[in-house]
mmCIF file of C-alpha atoms and ligand atoms in Angstrom:
data_model
loop_
_atom_site.group_PDB
_atom_site.id
_atom_site.type_symbol
_atom_site.label_atom_id
_atom_site.label_comp_id
_atom_site.label_asym_id
_atom_site.label_seq_id
_atom_site.Cartn_x
_atom_site.Cartn_y
_atom_site.Cartn_z
ATOM 1 C CA MET V 317 -18.959 -0.217 -24.445
ATOM 2 C CA THR V 318 -16.229 0.972 -21.923
ATOM 3 C CA ALA V 319 -13.425 -1.480 -21.317
ATOM 4 C CA PRO V 320 -13.599 -3.137 -17.743
ATOM 5 C CA VAL V 321 -11.039 -1.791 -15.064
ATOM 6 C CA ARG V 322 -8.377 -4.331 -14.726
ATOM 7 C CA LEU V 323 -5.812 -4.636 -11.921
ATOM 8 C CA TYR V 324 -2.590 -6.497 -12.186
ATOM 9 C CA HIS V 325 -1.746 -7.442 -8.559
ATOM 10 C CA TYR V 326 -0.863 -10.196 -6.094
ATOM 11 C CA TRP V 327 -2.481 -10.996 -2.847
ATOM 12 C CA ARG V 328 0.537 -10.175 -0.635
ATOM 13 C CA SER V 329 1.725 -7.157 -2.538
ATOM 14 C CA SER V 330 1.315 -4.087 -0.063
ATOM 15 C CA SER V 331 1.302 -1.594 -2.906
ATOM 16 C CA ALA V 332 -1.400 -3.480 -4.686
ATOM 17 C CA TRP V 333 -3.341 -3.527 -1.510
ATOM 18 C CA ARG V 334 -3.533 0.184 -1.421
ATOM 19 C CA VAL V 335 -5.060 0.402 -4.856
ATOM 20 C CA ARG V 336 -7.448 -2.296 -4.231
ATOM 21 C CA TRP V 337 -8.539 -0.325 -1.154
ATOM 22 C CA ALA V 338 -8.919 3.014 -3.024
ATOM 23 C CA LEU V 339 -10.950 1.087 -5.731
ATOM 24 C CA ALA V 340 -13.328 -0.208 -3.255
ATOM 25 C CA ILE V 341 -13.788 3.108 -1.586
ATOM 26 C CA LYS V 342 -14.356 4.809 -5.080
ATOM 27 C CA GLY V 343 -17.014 2.090 -5.804
ATOM 28 C CA LEU V 344 -15.168 0.867 -8.874
ATOM 29 C CA ALA V 345 -15.502 -2.971 -9.470
ATOM 30 C CA PHE V 346 -12.383 -4.407 -11.266
ATOM 31 C CA GLU V 347 -11.267 -7.481 -12.999
ATOM 32 C CA SER V 348 -8.062 -9.324 -11.559
ATOM 33 C CA THR V 349 -5.002 -10.458 -13.381
ATOM 34 C CA ILE V 350 -2.689 -12.028 -10.862
ATOM 35 C CA VAL V 351 0.996 -11.573 -11.250
ATOM 36 C CA ASP V 352 2.596 -14.152 -9.026
ATOM 37 C CA LEU V 353 5.543 -12.327 -7.400
ATOM 38 C CA ALA V 354 6.736 -15.565 -5.637
ATOM 39 C CA ALA V 355 6.955 -17.430 -8.919
ATOM 40 C CA GLY V 356 8.730 -14.298 -10.488
ATOM 41 C CA GLU V 357 6.003 -13.502 -13.007
ATOM 42 C CA GLN V 358 6.830 -9.748 -12.671
ATOM 43 C CA LEU V 359 10.035 -10.166 -14.350
ATOM 44 C CA GLY V 360 8.269 -11.711 -17.501
ATOM 45 C CA ALA V 361 7.754 -9.664 -20.707
ATOM 46 C CA GLU V 362 4.165 -9.140 -20.098
ATOM 47 C CA GLN V 363 4.422 -7.287 -16.763
ATOM 48 C CA ARG V 364 7.529 -5.557 -17.996
ATOM 49 C CA ALA V 365 5.573 -4.197 -21.069
ATOM 50 C CA ARG V 366 3.000 -2.710 -18.518
ATOM 51 C CA ASN V 367 5.551 -1.686 -16.143
ATOM 52 C CA PRO V 368 9.257 -1.545 -17.032
ATOM 53 C CA ILE V 369 10.527 -1.798 -13.424
ATOM 54 C CA ALA V 370 8.576 -5.200 -13.120
ATOM 55 C CA HIS V 371 6.492 -4.219 -10.063
ATOM 56 C CA VAL V 372 2.821 -4.526 -9.372
ATOM 57 C CA PRO V 373 0.337 -2.924 -9.178
ATOM 58 C CA THR V 374 -0.587 -1.904 -12.687
ATOM 59 C CA LEU V 375 -4.116 -0.606 -13.346
ATOM 60 C CA GLU V 376 -5.899 -0.386 -16.659
ATOM 61 C CA ILE V 377 -8.604 2.329 -16.510
ATOM 62 C CA ASP V 378 -10.279 4.923 -18.836
ATOM 63 C CA GLY V 379 -7.939 3.770 -21.525
ATOM 64 C CA LEU V 380 -4.912 4.189 -19.521
ATOM 65 C CA THR V 381 -2.323 1.847 -18.182
ATOM 66 C CA LEU V 382 -1.105 3.248 -14.783
ATOM 67 C CA SER V 383 1.606 1.958 -12.528
ATOM 68 C CA GLU V 384 2.775 3.276 -9.230
ATOM 69 C CA SER V 385 0.293 3.304 -6.429
ATOM 70 C CA VAL V 386 0.610 7.123 -5.678
ATOM 71 C CA ALA V 387 -0.030 7.856 -9.465
ATOM 72 C CA ILE V 388 -3.078 5.542 -9.520
ATOM 73 C CA ILE V 389 -4.648 6.744 -6.344
ATOM 74 C CA GLU V 390 -4.097 10.411 -7.207
ATOM 75 C CA TYR V 391 -5.660 9.610 -10.652
ATOM 76 C CA LEU V 392 -8.652 8.037 -9.028
ATOM 77 C CA GLU V 393 -9.161 11.056 -6.715
ATOM 78 C CA ASP V 394 -8.763 13.518 -9.615
ATOM 79 C CA THR V 395 -11.388 11.716 -11.712
ATOM 80 C CA ARG V 396 -13.742 10.357 -9.024
ATOM 81 C CA PRO V 397 -13.311 12.905 -6.138
ATOM 82 C CA THR V 398 -16.169 11.469 -4.000
ATOM 83 C CA PRO V 399 -15.796 10.025 -1.270
ATOM 84 C CA ALA V 400 -12.513 12.016 -0.913
ATOM 85 C CA LEU V 401 -9.197 10.160 0.112
ATOM 86 C CA TYR V 402 -7.202 13.361 0.663
ATOM 87 C CA PRO V 403 -8.094 16.065 3.025
ATOM 88 C CA SER V 404 -8.944 19.454 1.669
ATOM 89 C CA GLY V 405 -6.514 22.356 1.564
ATOM 90 C CA ALA V 406 -2.858 22.503 0.544
ATOM 91 C CA GLY V 407 -1.451 21.991 4.001
ATOM 92 C CA PRO V 408 -3.586 19.128 4.889
ATOM 93 C CA ARG V 409 -2.940 17.356 1.591
ATOM 94 C CA ALA V 410 0.804 17.856 1.855
ATOM 95 C CA ARG V 411 0.744 16.332 5.303
ATOM 96 C CA ALA V 412 -1.159 13.415 3.873
ATOM 97 C CA ARG V 413 1.507 13.046 1.168
ATOM 98 C CA GLN V 414 4.223 13.185 3.936
ATOM 99 C CA VAL V 415 2.728 9.982 5.442
ATOM 100 C CA VAL V 416 2.245 8.296 2.112
ATOM 101 C CA GLU V 417 5.779 9.080 1.029
ATOM 102 C CA LEU V 418 7.305 8.097 4.396
ATOM 103 C CA ILE V 419 5.758 4.536 3.717
ATOM 104 C CA ASN V 420 6.064 4.499 0.016
ATOM 105 C CA SER V 421 9.582 5.810 -0.364
ATOM 106 C CA GLY V 422 11.148 5.297 3.135
ATOM 107 C CA ILE V 423 9.895 1.894 4.169
ATOM 108 C CA GLN V 424 8.400 -0.407 1.478
ATOM 109 C CA PRO V 425 11.046 -0.215 -1.253
ATOM 110 C CA LEU V 426 13.532 -1.677 1.175
ATOM 111 C CA GLN V 427 11.654 -4.991 1.747
ATOM 112 C CA ASN V 428 11.066 -5.527 -1.940
ATOM 113 C CA LEU V 429 11.847 -9.193 -3.158
ATOM 114 C CA THR V 430 14.568 -7.779 -5.479
ATOM 115 C CA VAL V 431 16.097 -5.841 -2.784
ATOM 116 C CA LEU V 432 16.131 -8.835 -0.279
ATOM 117 C CA ARG V 433 17.616 -11.069 -2.796
ATOM 118 C CA GLN V 434 20.425 -8.631 -3.671
ATOM 119 C CA HIS V 435 21.191 -8.124 0.019
ATOM 120 C CA SER V 436 21.368 -11.719 0.816
ATOM 121 C CA GLY V 437 20.726 -15.355 -0.418
ATOM 122 C CA ASP V 438 19.989 -16.410 3.196
ATOM 123 C CA PRO V 439 16.115 -16.153 4.128
ATOM 124 C CA ALA V 440 17.216 -15.277 7.758
ATOM 125 C CA GLY V 441 19.356 -12.522 6.633
ATOM 126 C CA GLN V 442 16.727 -11.230 4.380
ATOM 127 C CA LYS V 443 14.275 -11.156 7.126
ATOM 128 C CA ALA V 444 16.531 -9.258 9.546
ATOM 129 C CA TRP V 445 17.081 -6.642 6.849
ATOM 130 C CA ALA V 446 13.464 -6.093 6.167
ATOM 131 C CA ALA V 447 12.673 -6.135 10.082
ATOM 132 C CA HIS V 448 15.374 -3.550 10.507
ATOM 133 C CA PHE V 449 13.951 -1.047 7.981
ATOM 134 C CA ASN V 450 10.284 -1.793 9.074
ATOM 135 C CA GLN V 451 11.169 -1.086 12.741
ATOM 136 C CA ARG V 452 13.015 2.069 11.824
ATOM 137 C CA GLY V 453 9.956 3.123 9.699
ATOM 138 C CA MET V 454 7.435 2.370 12.402
ATOM 139 C CA MET V 455 9.369 4.546 14.782
ATOM 140 C CA ALA V 456 9.230 7.362 12.375
ATOM 141 C CA LEU V 457 5.659 6.691 11.442
ATOM 142 C CA GLU V 458 4.622 6.802 15.099
ATOM 143 C CA ALA V 459 6.449 10.143 15.689
ATOM 144 C CA THR V 460 5.011 11.610 12.606
ATOM 145 C CA LEU V 461 1.295 10.656 13.393
ATOM 146 C CA VAL V 462 1.886 12.328 16.913
ATOM 147 C CA GLN V 463 3.144 15.455 15.242
ATOM 148 C CA LEU V 464 0.542 15.675 12.581
ATOM 149 C CA GLY V 465 -2.237 15.003 15.247
ATOM 150 C CA ALA V 466 -2.125 18.496 16.223
ATOM 151 C CA HIS V 467 -3.248 19.727 12.794
ATOM 152 C CA PHE V 468 -6.197 17.421 12.212
ATOM 153 C CA PRO V 469 -9.531 17.012 14.245
ATOM 154 C CA SER V 470 -8.852 14.375 16.812
ATOM 155 C CA GLY V 471 -9.735 10.751 16.059
ATOM 156 C CA PRO V 472 -8.104 7.410 15.757
ATOM 157 C CA PHE V 473 -7.288 7.352 11.858
ATOM 158 C CA ALA V 474 -3.782 8.234 10.771
ATOM 159 C CA LEU V 475 -4.902 11.923 10.137
ATOM 160 C CA GLY V 476 -7.422 12.096 12.846
ATOM 161 C CA ASP V 477 -11.221 11.797 12.632
ATOM 162 C CA ARG V 478 -11.579 10.241 9.066
ATOM 163 C CA LEU V 479 -10.038 7.610 6.867
ATOM 164 C CA THR V 480 -7.737 9.056 4.291
ATOM 165 C CA VAL V 481 -5.072 7.956 1.788
ATOM 166 C CA ALA V 482 -2.584 7.873 4.904
ATOM 167 C CA ASP V 483 -4.348 4.909 6.111
ATOM 168 C CA LEU V 484 -4.324 3.029 2.845
ATOM 169 C CA TYR V 485 -0.518 3.227 3.129
ATOM 170 C CA LEU V 486 -0.230 2.626 6.779
ATOM 171 C CA VAL V 487 -2.382 -0.720 7.118
ATOM 172 C CA PRO V 488 -0.384 -2.751 4.470
ATOM 173 C CA GLN V 489 2.973 -1.548 5.877
ATOM 174 C CA VAL V 490 1.873 -2.574 9.451
ATOM 175 C CA TYR V 491 0.986 -5.842 8.005
ATOM 176 C CA SER V 492 4.561 -6.271 6.533
ATOM 177 C CA ALA V 493 6.133 -5.040 9.721
ATOM 178 C CA ARG V 494 4.280 -7.781 11.575
ATOM 179 C CA ARG V 495 5.135 -10.342 9.000
ATOM 180 C CA PHE V 496 8.744 -9.511 9.438
ATOM 181 C CA GLY V 497 8.514 -9.937 13.132
ATOM 182 C CA VAL V 498 8.642 -6.397 14.227
ATOM 183 C CA ASP V 499 7.228 -5.722 17.835
ATOM 184 C CA LEU V 500 4.589 -3.147 17.398
ATOM 185 C CA THR V 501 3.698 -2.462 20.972
ATOM 186 C CA PRO V 502 5.956 0.717 21.209
ATOM 187 C CA TYR V 503 3.804 2.270 18.367
ATOM 188 C CA PRO V 504 0.245 2.811 19.918
ATOM 189 C CA ARG V 505 -0.738 5.548 17.663
ATOM 190 C CA VAL V 506 0.014 3.461 14.512
ATOM 191 C CA LEU V 507 -1.836 0.491 16.038
ATOM 192 C CA ALA V 508 -4.879 2.541 16.860
ATOM 193 C CA ALA V 509 -4.935 3.892 13.222
ATOM 194 C CA GLU V 510 -4.754 0.327 11.905
ATOM 195 C CA ALA V 511 -7.635 -0.805 14.002
ATOM 196 C CA ALA V 512 -9.785 2.070 12.955
ATOM 197 C CA ALA V 513 -8.994 1.721 9.364
ATOM 198 C CA LEU V 514 -9.538 -1.982 9.307
ATOM 199 C CA ALA V 515 -12.981 -1.723 10.945
ATOM 200 C CA SER V 516 -14.046 1.025 8.261
ATOM 201 C CA PRO V 517 -16.316 0.129 5.413
ATOM 202 C CA HIS V 518 -14.657 -1.361 2.212
ATOM 203 C CA ALA V 519 -11.481 -2.536 4.152
ATOM 204 C CA ALA V 520 -12.362 -6.386 3.799
ATOM 205 C CA SER V 521 -12.377 -6.668 0.222
ATOM 206 C CA ALA V 522 -8.898 -5.375 -0.215
ATOM 207 C CA LEU V 523 -7.214 -7.564 2.396
ATOM 208 C CA PRO V 524 -4.573 -9.969 1.124
ATOM 209 C CA GLU V 525 -6.401 -13.142 2.338
ATOM 210 C CA ASN V 526 -9.445 -12.266 0.401
ATOM 211 C CA GLN V 527 -7.630 -12.089 -3.018
ATOM 212 C CA PRO V 528 -7.389 -14.874 -5.648
ATOM 213 C CA GLY V 529 -4.358 -16.974 -5.057
ATOM 214 C CA ALA V 530 -4.005 -16.174 -1.348
ATOM 215 C CA PRO V 531 -3.539 -19.387 0.791
ATOM 216 C CA ARG V 532 -6.610 -20.661 2.331
ATOM 217 C CA SER V 533 -6.250 -21.177 6.120
HETATM 218 N N1 GSH W 744 6.166 2.529 -5.330
HETATM 219 C C1 GSH W 744 5.510 1.492 -6.063
HETATM 220 C C2 GSH W 744 6.032 0.083 -5.391
HETATM 221 C C3 GSH W 744 5.545 -1.200 -6.062
HETATM 222 C C4 GSH W 744 6.334 -2.357 -5.679
HETATM 223 O O1 GSH W 744 7.247 -2.168 -4.960
HETATM 224 N N2 GSH W 744 5.655 -3.521 -5.716
HETATM 225 C C5 GSH W 744 6.324 -4.759 -5.211
HETATM 226 C C6 GSH W 744 5.255 -5.452 -4.528
HETATM 227 S S1 GSH W 744 4.511 -4.565 -3.096
HETATM 228 C C7 GSH W 744 6.732 -5.571 -6.342
HETATM 229 O O2 GSH W 744 6.070 -5.734 -7.451
HETATM 230 N N3 GSH W 744 7.843 -6.267 -6.080
HETATM 231 C C8 GSH W 744 8.428 -7.295 -7.043
HETATM 232 C C9 GSH W 744 9.905 -7.474 -6.823
HETATM 233 O O3 GSH W 744 10.498 -6.812 -5.942
HETATM 234 O O4 GSH W 744 10.337 -8.293 -7.686
HETATM 235 C C10 GSH W 744 4.060 1.534 -5.878
HETATM 236 O O5 GSH W 744 3.627 2.296 -4.965
HETATM 237 O O6 GSH W 744 3.193 0.910 -6.603
#
């Protein structure tokens, strides 16, 4: 019997959201272990043994224990290529990775709990820091999507007429930007991509509010 796919995640983790969404698109059911970031569970020995930097997500699949959403999603794409999350062709794939890394390296790490706490002990100071880097990131994301639009069939998604990995990174980051109070009205291309991606099949099951441990409104 094959071991179940297991995801170590947290409802509000934007990086875990990307992976939940990819799993849903690839049609992979998974079992959940919640690592409560607010309670500091990521810092405990168990999550550190899975991922020494003490972050979520971690995915157990096919006998592997994988961390880092890029590595996980590329593994899923390599082993379960349909439906594809990356466009085909070296150039379009590089452009998809450009959007992924803009978010994964250029924005999200700066809002991590560890970074916010290192920056300031004051919640208002932490929020201002995260808002600054999200606003700067959204500006870059808007300009990038406009530039890249010339290279893809026109459409509302991050890379044009179909949902790609770029959307799986964009939507959780827009959610974070909103949470930190960033005004998103100057970024219409980003907002159009978010709306299209959220309306796509499989988006709902990955949403933060639909995860175990999320506050019930
Ligand atoms: N580049 C990593 C980022 C992982 C990451 O930063 N996870 C955050 C939640 S989104 C985390 O676990 N933070 C815990 C902390 O800062 O203590 C990925 O894509 O998986």
